[in-house]
Amino acid sequence: MQADPLTPMMKQYLEIKRQYPDTILFYRMGDFYEMFLEDAVLASGILDIALTSRNKNDENPVPMCGVPYRSAQSYIARLIEKGHKVAVCEQTEDPAQAKGLVKREVVRIITPGMVVEEGLLDQSIHNFIAALWFEKQVAGVSILDLSTATFQVTESADLDAILEEIQRIAPRELLLSEKNRGQGVWKVLEERIPDLLISPISEDRFSFSDARDLLCRHFQTLSLEGFGCGHLHAGIAAAGALFGYVEQTQKQSLNHITRIVPYDLSGFLILDEATCRNLELLKNLHYNGRQGTLLDVLDQTVSAMGARLMRQWIRYPLRDRKAICERLDAVSEAVAQPSLRKSVREQLKQIGDLERIAARIALDRCSPRDFLSLKASILALPESVRLLREFSSPLLDVAAIDGSLGALLDMAGLIDRAIREDAPPALQEGGVIKAGYDPELDELIDMHLHTRDYLMELEAREKQGTSINSLKVRYNKVFGYYIEIPKSQIQAVPAHYVRKQTLVNAERYITDELKQFELKISGAQERRIAIETRLFQELRETVGAHIREIQQASAFLARLDSLFALAEAADRYAYCKPEIGDVGEIHIDEGRHPVIERFLPEGRFVPNSLVLDNTANQVLIITGPNMAGKSTILRQTALQVIMVHIGSWVPARHAVICLTDRIFTRIGALDNIASGQSTFLVEMQETANILNNATPKSLVILDEIGRGTSTYDGFSIAWAVAGYLHDLRDAGVKTLFATHYHEMTELERFKPRVKNFSIAVREKKETIVFLHKLLKGGTSRSYGIQVAKLAGIPETVIQHARSVLRDIEEGTHCFSGPAKPVKTAGKPVSEQIPFFESVEHPAIGKLKALDVMNMTPLEALNCLHELFMLVSETSL
């Protein structure tokens, strides 16, 4: 019978791996996590570590690699960053007491959406895992940040809105039914969010009744009505599937998740992904960094909790007037008291990331330093509370944490008595618990502290007893404690010394007394670690009973930090408190771009005023050359509207801004070569989204519509789009429309709520100076050649271009090689060939020729009919 080629260890490994096929299995062996077979090949390439093999001499060696147990976190982080899941398999029994193979089992699965360790997370960003489920034409979405206990749910019958919401959430991982794999929504999400890890789970996991029961069991409630989400069938199905998945992979209860919060998509100003990108709310367009974004300007927070909340406020601006006004009033109160604001912010700097510390404590992933940070944070609370008692804003009411402050301070006192200030980062290293906290531990600590004294005393006694002055008592990790004597003195070694090791110049010995001491000391160290571990776990459980109070404090502190950050920005950058208008008007007096002005010397940014309303100034056509500032005015208007809905003051002398349901932007375009989409196609797709979804309460920002195709096609599209937005739902929509098509200014003649504006330019001979000032009235010049010269185009090219332009204006330029030169009826043309001839309408000429004083009534009626037909035939 042929022998089984697999060792017991490999059999165990393969059995465990079969249970977790979609993960990289970290298999604990002593001080290392080992990986085998395909996992080893994959991981070694990502981690850049050596790939070796077991049984190298066999015909089919087993690939393997490994990482040290103590530094595994950094390696896991790199695998997670690449979108992989890691199953952590630990030894679940003491190898010294094991009979045969040590038992092992997976204690946790780490995925991109389920990370809580401090070193693996960006402290300023939520780390969401989400689930999506469809039920009866309704889509439900649930999100969970395991590291902060943020658990939310929503649903909508609008699939596009749900897909946009998933992009706005930006989860690291998304759960979908395995039946959707590779098709429909799955495929769309893969295209829209390329880095998203989609994890398929059984459709049975999305059962509404099972989900409801699971959540009620966890929250210990009879229903979910108390959370306000009992009616969200699709949403609850998604939430239950998500919660069950996380609970199963973490292999423990999630006691720090104390509530589920429903939210309505219509409760926020909607900013789709294109708008968020075009306005550079969170990421710079050039390098995806934070610098040069609205977030960079407004995020003056001093805590990780505040930074995450500020990011959420920017991505989810409010639409409720009362809630916006509450934030504005709180910011105003903080602006008015700069010294008090400074003191509060100094206190906030002492506060750690309570949300994530609480999660790590609840999940038994905390370190001694988490407790020290928690203690310092709690001890900073009383002074913060004292300072805030002077504020009247309900958002800054310290009653939110007053009731739990006593319990939190008691907890801080307990931590202070238990944990040493110089505690190491890992519990396994020992030296975590303070002397005086536990009598049994004190005895072992005392023994450890007096080890050196004992060894010095022993060495002195042995020197005196043997008369060997060069005798030394020493210790190393390999041989333990020993007595070392030079070979020149070995003739004086007593008979009871037992040789332990021979060196070139010395001999090492052990005695019964030293052996007993070694056994006592080594046992004491093990007992000390065991006792410290037990005491640490008891402390964790005690603190864990107050997770809800810690979370309440963290929520209050995050809100406080964010409001004071908005006040800091308002005060530092000379913003004004805006008014919330009632008549659908956006009136900005001397407005500035909040980001661009930060990159210019003080006073260099040119402010501009602007009025948008639903009666006379609904569609503003803005013309002017490149680099003059058209795009800046468009963006700064949209950003100021967003800032108001966040609850922020705005960069202006005065501002009245109405509530807005959605901001659409069509600014610039990038080729999507991978999917075969050209610049023009992307432009038209974004424009179609605007035309199909804008409402009279929206704000539309359009920059250079139609430039991606031929001039006449582009102009035709731009004209039609502007007209459509003016007439939208018989009410129109507030629109800023920047264009190089100067003929667009003609639209003002046909649409009553269209107004022309242009950017001022001063000409100096053959050059121009940009004044960056918005003026009433359109312009008929693009100054393209002058801008080209400013951009550094060689002078020979500039001169050639001027020559061509001159020929066109004189009607002598030949556009088709040897063909006859183009004539323009002896009329000079503008720099852009006009779409509209400034000729008199035929009806006007006919009217001028009439002799109305000598016409009979019948002749007058016939003439009126002729004029009507003439106007109808020649109208646009």
XYZ file of N, CA and C in Angstrom, residues 433 533 770:
9
model
N 0.912 46.196 33.416
C 0.134 46.523 34.617
C 1.022 47.186 35.661
N -2.162 39.309 31.453
C -3.160 39.059 30.405
C -4.558 38.974 31.018
N -5.977 90.100 -18.560
C -7.204 89.552 -17.994
C -7.557 90.316 -16.729
